[in-house]
Coordinates of N, CA, C and O in Angstrom, one line a residue:
M25 N 95.9 -5.5 57.5 CA 94.3 -6.4 57.8 C 93.3 -6.0 56.4 O 92.6 -6.5 56.1
I26 N 93.3 -4.2 56.3 CA 92.3 -4.1 55.3 C 92.9 -4.6 53.5 O 92.3 -4.4 52.6
E27 N 94.0 -4.3 53.5 CA 94.8 -4.5 51.7 C 94.6 -6.0 52.1 O 94.1 -6.0 50.4
T28 N 94.7 -7.0 52.7 CA 95.0 -8.4 52.8 C 92.9 -8.9 52.2 O 92.9 -9.4 51.4
F29 N 92.1 -7.9 53.1 CA 90.9 -7.8 52.9 C 90.5 -7.5 51.3 O 89.6 -8.1 50.4
A30 N 90.7 -5.8 51.4 CA 90.6 -5.4 49.6 C 91.4 -6.1 48.7 O 90.7 -6.5 47.5
S31 N 92.5 -7.1 48.9 CA 93.4 -7.8 47.8 C 92.0 -9.3 47.8 O 92.0 -9.9 46.4
L32 N 91.6 -9.9 49.2 CA 90.9 -10.7 48.8 C 89.1 -10.5 48.1 O 88.7 -11.6 47.5
I33 N 88.8 -9.2 48.6 CA 87.6 -8.8 47.6 C 87.9 -8.8 46.5 O 87.1 -9.5 45.0
E34 N 89.2 -8.1 45.8 CA 89.5 -8.5 44.3 C 89.5 -9.3 43.5 O 89.5 -9.9 42.3
W35 N 90.4 -10.5 44.6 CA 90.5 -12.1 44.0 C 89.5 -12.0 43.6 O 88.8 -12.8 42.6
F36 N 87.9 -12.3 44.5 CA 86.9 -13.2 44.1 C 86.1 -12.5 43.0 O 85.0 -12.9 42.7
K37 N 86.1 -10.7 43.1 CA 85.4 -10.8 41.9 C 86.4 -11.4 40.7 O 85.6 -11.4 39.3
V38 N 87.5 -11.0 40.6 CA 88.1 -11.9 39.7 C 87.6 -13.2 38.9 O 87.4 -13.3 37.7
V39 N 87.8 -14.0 39.9 CA 87.0 -14.8 40.0 C 85.9 -15.7 39.5 O 85.8 -16.3 38.6
F40 N 85.2 -14.9 40.2 CA 83.5 -15.2 40.6 C 82.9 -14.4 39.8 O 82.2 -14.6 39.3
V41 N 83.6 -13.0 38.9 CA 82.4 -12.4 38.6 C 83.1 -11.8 36.6 O 82.6 -12.5 36.2
E42 N 84.5 -11.7 36.9 CA 85.2 -11.3 35.3 C 85.2 -12.2 35.0 O 84.9 -12.3 33.4
Q43 N 85.5 -13.7 35.2 CA 85.7 -15.1 34.4 C 84.4 -15.8 34.3 O 84.8 -16.9 33.5
F44 N 83.0 -14.9 34.8 CA 81.9 -15.5 34.6 C 81.6 -15.3 32.6 O 82.1 -14.7 32.7
D45 N 81.2 -16.7 32.4 CA 81.1 -17.1 31.0 C 80.2 -18.3 31.0 O 80.3 -18.8 32.1
A46 N 79.7 -18.8 29.3 CA 78.8 -20.5 29.8 C 79.6 -21.4 30.1 O 78.6 -22.5 30.1
W47 N 81.1 -21.5 29.6 CA 81.4 -22.3 30.4 C 82.0 -22.7 32.0 O 81.6 -23.5 32.6
V48 N 81.6 -21.0 32.7 CA 81.7 -21.4 33.7 C 80.0 -21.8 34.6 O 80.0 -22.7 35.4
L49 N 79.5 -21.4 34.3 CA 78.2 -22.0 34.0 C 77.9 -23.4 33.7 O 77.3 -23.5 35.0
L50 N 78.5 -23.9 33.3 CA 78.7 -24.9 33.0 C 79.1 -25.6 33.6 O 78.2 -26.9 34.3
G51 N 80.4 -26.0 34.5 CA 81.1 -25.7 35.0 C 79.8 -26.2 36.2 O 80.3 -27.3 37.1
F52 N 79.2 -25.1 36.9 CA 78.2 -24.9 38.4 C 77.2 -26.3 38.0 O 77.3 -26.6 38.6
M53 N 76.1 -26.3 37.1 CA 75.8 -26.8 36.8 C 76.3 -28.9 36.5 O 75.5 -29.4 37.2
A54 N 77.3 -28.9 36.4 CA 78.0 -30.1 35.8 C 78.2 -30.4 37.6 O 77.8 -31.4 37.9
Q55 N 79.1 -29.5 38.3 CA 79.2 -29.8 39.9 C 78.0 -30.1 40.4 O 78.0 -30.6 41.6
A56 N 76.9 -29.0 40.5 CA 75.6 -29.2 41.0 C 74.7 -30.8 40.8 O 74.2 -31.6 41.3
C57 N 75.4 -31.4 39.8 CA 74.4 -32.9 39.1 C 75.1 -33.5 39.7 O 75.2 -34.7 40.4
F58 N 76.9 -33.8 39.6 CA 77.7 -34.8 40.8 C 77.5 -34.2 41.8 O 77.5 -35.9 42.3
T59 N 77.2 -33.4 42.6 CA 76.7 -33.0 43.9 C 75.7 -34.3 44.6 O 75.2 -34.6 45.1
M60 N 74.3 -33.9 43.8 CA 73.2 -34.8 42.7 C 73.6 -35.9 43.7 O 72.2 -36.6 44.6
R61 N 74.5 -36.6 43.1 CA 74.7 -38.2 43.8 C 74.7 -38.4 45.1 O 74.3 -39.8 45.5
F62 N 75.5 -37.7 46.0 CA 75.9 -37.6 47.5 C 74.2 -37.4 47.9 O 74.4 -38.3 48.5
V63 N 73.8 -36.8 47.4 CA 72.2 -36.4 48.1 C 71.3 -37.6 48.3 O 71.0 -37.8 49.0
V64 N 71.0 -38.1 46.6 CA 70.4 -39.7 46.6 C 70.7 -40.5 47.0 O 69.6 -41.3 47.7
Q65 N 72.1 -40.7 47.4 CA 72.6 -41.6 47.9 C 72.0 -41.9 50.0 O 71.6 -42.8 50.5
W66 N 72.5 -40.9 50.3 CA 72.1 -39.9 51.8 C 71.0 -40.8 52.2 O 70.5 -40.8 52.6
I67 N 69.8 -40.0 51.1 CA 68.8 -39.9 51.3 C 67.9 -41.6 51.2 O 67.1 -42.3 51.8
A68 N 68.7 -42.3 50.0 CA 68.2 -43.5 50.4 C 68.4 -44.1 51.2 O 68.3 -45.0 52.4
S69 N 69.9 -43.7 51.8 CA 70.3 -44.8 53.0 C 69.8 -44.2 53.9 O 69.4 -45.4 55.2
E70 N 69.1 -43.0 54.3 CA 68.5 -42.9 55.8 C 67.2 -43.6 55.5 O 66.9 -43.8 56.5
R71 N 66.0 -43.4 54.3 CA 65.6 -44.9 54.3 C 65.5 -45.5 54.4 O 64.7 -46.5 55.7
A72 N 66.6 -46.3 54.2 CA 66.4 -47.7 54.3 C 67.6 -47.9 56.0 O 67.3 -49.6 56.5
K73 N 68.0 -47.0 56.3 CA 68.4 -47.1 57.2 C 69.5 -48.2 57.7 O 70.1 -48.7 58.5
R74 N 70.7 -47.9 56.2 CA 72.0 -49.0 56.3 C 72.3 -48.3 54.5 O 71.6 -47.2 54.4
S75 N 73.2 -47.9 54.8 CA 74.3 -47.7 53.1 C 73.1 -48.0 52.3 O 73.1 -49.6 52.0
V76 N 72.8 -47.5 51.3 CA 72.4 -47.8 49.8 C 73.0 -47.2 48.3 O 73.3 -45.5 49.0
V77 N 73.2 -47.9 47.7 CA 73.8 -46.8 46.2 C 72.6 -47.0 45.3 O 72.8 -48.4 45.0
P78 N 72.1 -46.4 45.5 CA 70.8 -46.4 44.4 C 71.3 -46.3 43.1 O 72.4 -45.5 43.0
V79 N 70.6 -46.4 41.7 CA 71.1 -46.6 40.7 C 70.6 -44.8 40.0 O 72.1 -44.9 39.4
A80 N 70.5 -44.7 40.5 CA 70.2 -42.6 40.3 C 72.0 -42.1 40.7 O 72.4 -41.4 39.8
F81 N 71.8 -42.8 41.7 CA 73.5 -42.8 41.8 C 74.2 -42.6 40.9 O 75.3 -41.5 40.6
W82 N 74.7 -43.7 40.5 CA 75.5 -44.1 38.6 C 74.5 -42.9 38.0 O 76.1 -42.5 37.4
F83 N 73.8 -42.8 37.6 CA 73.4 -41.2 36.9 C 74.3 -40.7 36.7 O 74.3 -39.4 36.1
F84 N 73.9 -39.8 38.0 CA 74.1 -38.6 38.3 C 76.1 -38.8 38.5 O 76.0 -37.7 37.8
S85 N 76.5 -39.4 38.2 CA 77.6 -39.7 38.7 C 78.0 -39.8 36.8 O 79.3 -38.2 36.4
L86 N 77.4 -40.1 35.9 CA 77.4 -40.1 35.2 C 77.6 -38.8 34.4 O 78.5 -38.5 33.6
F87 N 76.4 -38.7 34.5 CA 75.7 -37.2 33.8 C 77.0 -35.7 34.5 O 77.0 -35.1 34.2
G88 N 76.8 -35.8 35.4 CA 77.9 -35.0 36.6 C 79.4 -35.2 35.7 O 79.4 -33.8 35.4
G89 N 79.4 -35.9 36.1 CA 80.9 -36.6 36.2 C 81.5 -36.2 33.9 O 82.5 -35.6 33.7
G90 N 80.9 -36.2 33.2 CA 80.5 -35.9 31.8 C 80.2 -34.7 31.8 O 81.4 -34.3 30.6
L91 N 79.9 -33.9 32.0 CA 79.9 -32.3 31.8 C 81.3 -31.7 32.6 O 81.7 -31.1 31.9
L92 N 81.7 -32.4 34.2 CA 83.0 -31.4 34.1 C 84.1 -31.9 33.1 O 84.8 -31.6 33.4
F93 N 83.9 -33.4 32.7 CA 84.9 -33.5 31.7 C 85.0 -32.9 30.5 O 85.9 -32.4 30.6
I94 N 83.9 -32.6 30.1 CA 83.5 -31.3 28.6 C 84.5 -30.0 29.8 O 85.2 -29.3 28.8
Y95 N 84.1 -29.6 30.7 CA 84.2 -28.4 31.1 C 86.1 -27.9 31.6 O 86.6 -27.5 31.2
A96 N 86.1 -29.7 31.9 CA 88.0 -29.6 32.0 C 88.5 -29.8 31.0 O 89.9 -29.1 30.8
I97 N 88.0 -30.4 29.6 CA 88.0 -29.7 28.3 C 88.7 -29.0 28.0 O 89.6 -28.4 27.3
Q98 N 87.8 -28.2 28.1 CA 87.4 -26.7 27.7 C 88.7 -25.9 28.3 O 89.5 -25.0 27.8
R99 N 89.2 -25.8 29.7 CA 89.8 -25.7 30.3 C 91.5 -25.6 30.0 O 92.1 -25.3 30.9
Q100 N 91.4 -27.2 30.2 CA 92.5 -27.3 29.8 C 93.7 -27.7 30.9 O 94.6 -27.3 31.0
D101 N 92.8 -28.3 31.2 CA 93.0 -28.7 32.7 C 94.2 -30.2 33.1 O 92.5 -31.1 33.2
P102 N 94.7 -30.8 33.0 CA 95.2 -32.5 33.1 C 94.8 -32.8 34.3 O 93.9 -33.7 33.8
V103 N 94.9 -32.2 35.2 CA 94.8 -34.1 36.3 C 92.7 -33.6 36.6 O 92.5 -34.5 36.7
F104 N 92.1 -32.4 36.7 CA 90.9 -32.9 36.3 C 90.2 -33.2 34.9 O 89.3 -34.2 35.5
I105 N 91.0 -33.0 34.0 CA 90.7 -34.2 32.8 C 90.6 -35.6 33.4 O 90.1 -36.8 33.2
A106 N 91.9 -36.2 34.1 CA 92.6 -37.2 34.0 C 91.3 -38.0 35.3 O 90.9 -39.0 35.0
G107 N 91.3 -37.5 36.1 CA 90.2 -37.8 37.5 C 88.9 -37.6 36.4 O 88.4 -39.2 37.4
Q108 N 88.4 -37.1 36.7 CA 86.4 -37.0 35.5 C 87.1 -38.4 34.3 O 85.9 -39.2 34.2
G109 N 87.9 -38.7 33.3 CA 88.1 -40.1 32.8 C 87.9 -40.9 33.4 O 87.3 -41.7 33.0
M110 N 88.7 -41.2 34.3 CA 88.6 -42.7 35.1 C 87.0 -42.9 35.7 O 87.1 -43.6 35.9
G111 N 86.8 -42.0 35.9 CA 85.7 -42.1 37.0 C 84.8 -41.8 36.0 O 83.5 -43.4 36.1
L112 N 84.8 -41.9 34.4 CA 83.6 -42.0 33.5 C 84.0 -43.5 33.1 O 82.2 -43.7 33.2
I113 N 85.0 -43.6 33.2 CA 85.0 -45.3 32.8 C 84.7 -46.4 33.9 O 83.6 -47.0 34.1
I114 N 84.2 -45.8 35.6 CA 84.0 -46.7 36.5 C 82.5 -46.2 36.6 O 81.1 -47.5 36.4
Y115 N 82.0 -45.3 36.2 CA 80.6 -45.0 36.4 C 79.8 -46.5 35.7 O 78.8 -47.0 35.7
I116 N 80.5 -45.8 34.0 CA 79.9 -46.3 33.4 C 79.6 -48.8 33.4 O 78.8 -49.2 32.9
R117 N 80.9 -48.7 34.1 CA 81.0 -50.6 34.7 C 80.0 -50.3 34.6 O 79.7 -51.2 35.0
N118 N 79.5 -49.6 35.9 CA 78.8 -50.4 37.3 C 77.7 -49.5 36.8 O 76.4 -50.9 36.6
L119 N 76.8 -48.9 35.7 CA 75.6 -49.2 35.1 C 75.9 -50.4 34.5 O 74.4 -50.9 33.8
W120 N 76.7 -51.1 33.8 CA 77.0 -52.5 32.9 C 76.2 -53.7 33.6 O 75.5 -54.2 33.1
L121 N 77.2 -53.0 35.0 CA 77.0 -54.5 35.6 C 75.5 -54.3 36.0 O 74.6 -56.0 36.6
I122 N 75.2 -53.2 36.6 CA 73.6 -53.5 37.1 C 72.9 -53.6 36.1 O 71.9 -54.3 36.2
A123 N 72.6 -53.4 34.8 CA 72.3 -54.1 33.9 C 72.1 -55.4 33.4 O 70.9 -55.8 33.7
N124 N 73.2 -55.7 33.6 CA 73.6 -57.0 33.5 C 72.9 -58.6 33.9 O 72.5 -59.5 34.4
E125 N 72.9 -57.5 35.9 CA 72.5 -57.8 36.7 C 70.7 -57.4 36.8 O 70.2 -59.6 36.8
R126 N 70.7 -57.0 35.8 CA 68.9 -57.2 35.7 C 68.5 -58.2 34.8 O 67.3 -58.3 35.2
K127 N 69.9 -58.2 33.8 CA 69.1 -58.7 33.1 C 68.2 -60.4 33.2 O 68.0 -61.2 32.7
A128 N 69.9 -60.4 34.1 CA 69.9 -62.4 34.4 C 68.8 -62.3 35.6 O 68.0 -63.5 35.2
A129 N 68.2 -61.6 36.1 CA 66.8 -61.6 36.9 C 65.9 -61.9 36.6 O 65.0 -62.4 36.4
M130 N 65.8 -61.2 35.2 CA 64.7 -61.2 34.4 C 64.5 -62.9 34.0 O 63.3 -63.7 33.3
A131 N 65.9 -63.2 33.2 CA 65.6 -64.9 32.5 C 65.5 -65.3 33.8 O 65.2 -66.4 33.5
N132 N 65.7 -65.5 34.8 CA 65.8 -65.9 36.2 C 63.9 -66.4 36.4 O 63.0 -67.3 37.2
T133 N 63.3 -65.5 36.1 CA 61.8 -65.1 36.4 C 60.6 -65.8 35.7 O 59.4 -65.9 35.8
D134 N 62.0 -66.1 34.3 CA 60.4 -66.8 32.8 C 60.7 -68.2 33.6 O 61.2 -69.1 34.3

């Protein structure tokens, strides 16, 4: 049991301490931005008392996803690259749709 615990401690040291560099810091910052999208969605939904997806959700998705995509490329992780790459297309498309909807609404008020 003690050997297992010592091995686990050594693993954490290698993964979280010895490998720590500017790229890992970027990865953590990117993940924090990406996580914020859920926080803003949750707060907006709680305030509205219904499920809401605010525009900030898509901006946090785009910013966090973009940083995670850069991080994944640097780490050369094909699964992570593919996942974040597809997500970026979806985030951009949703922001595009929102912008078009707002333009149409502005045109209808004239």
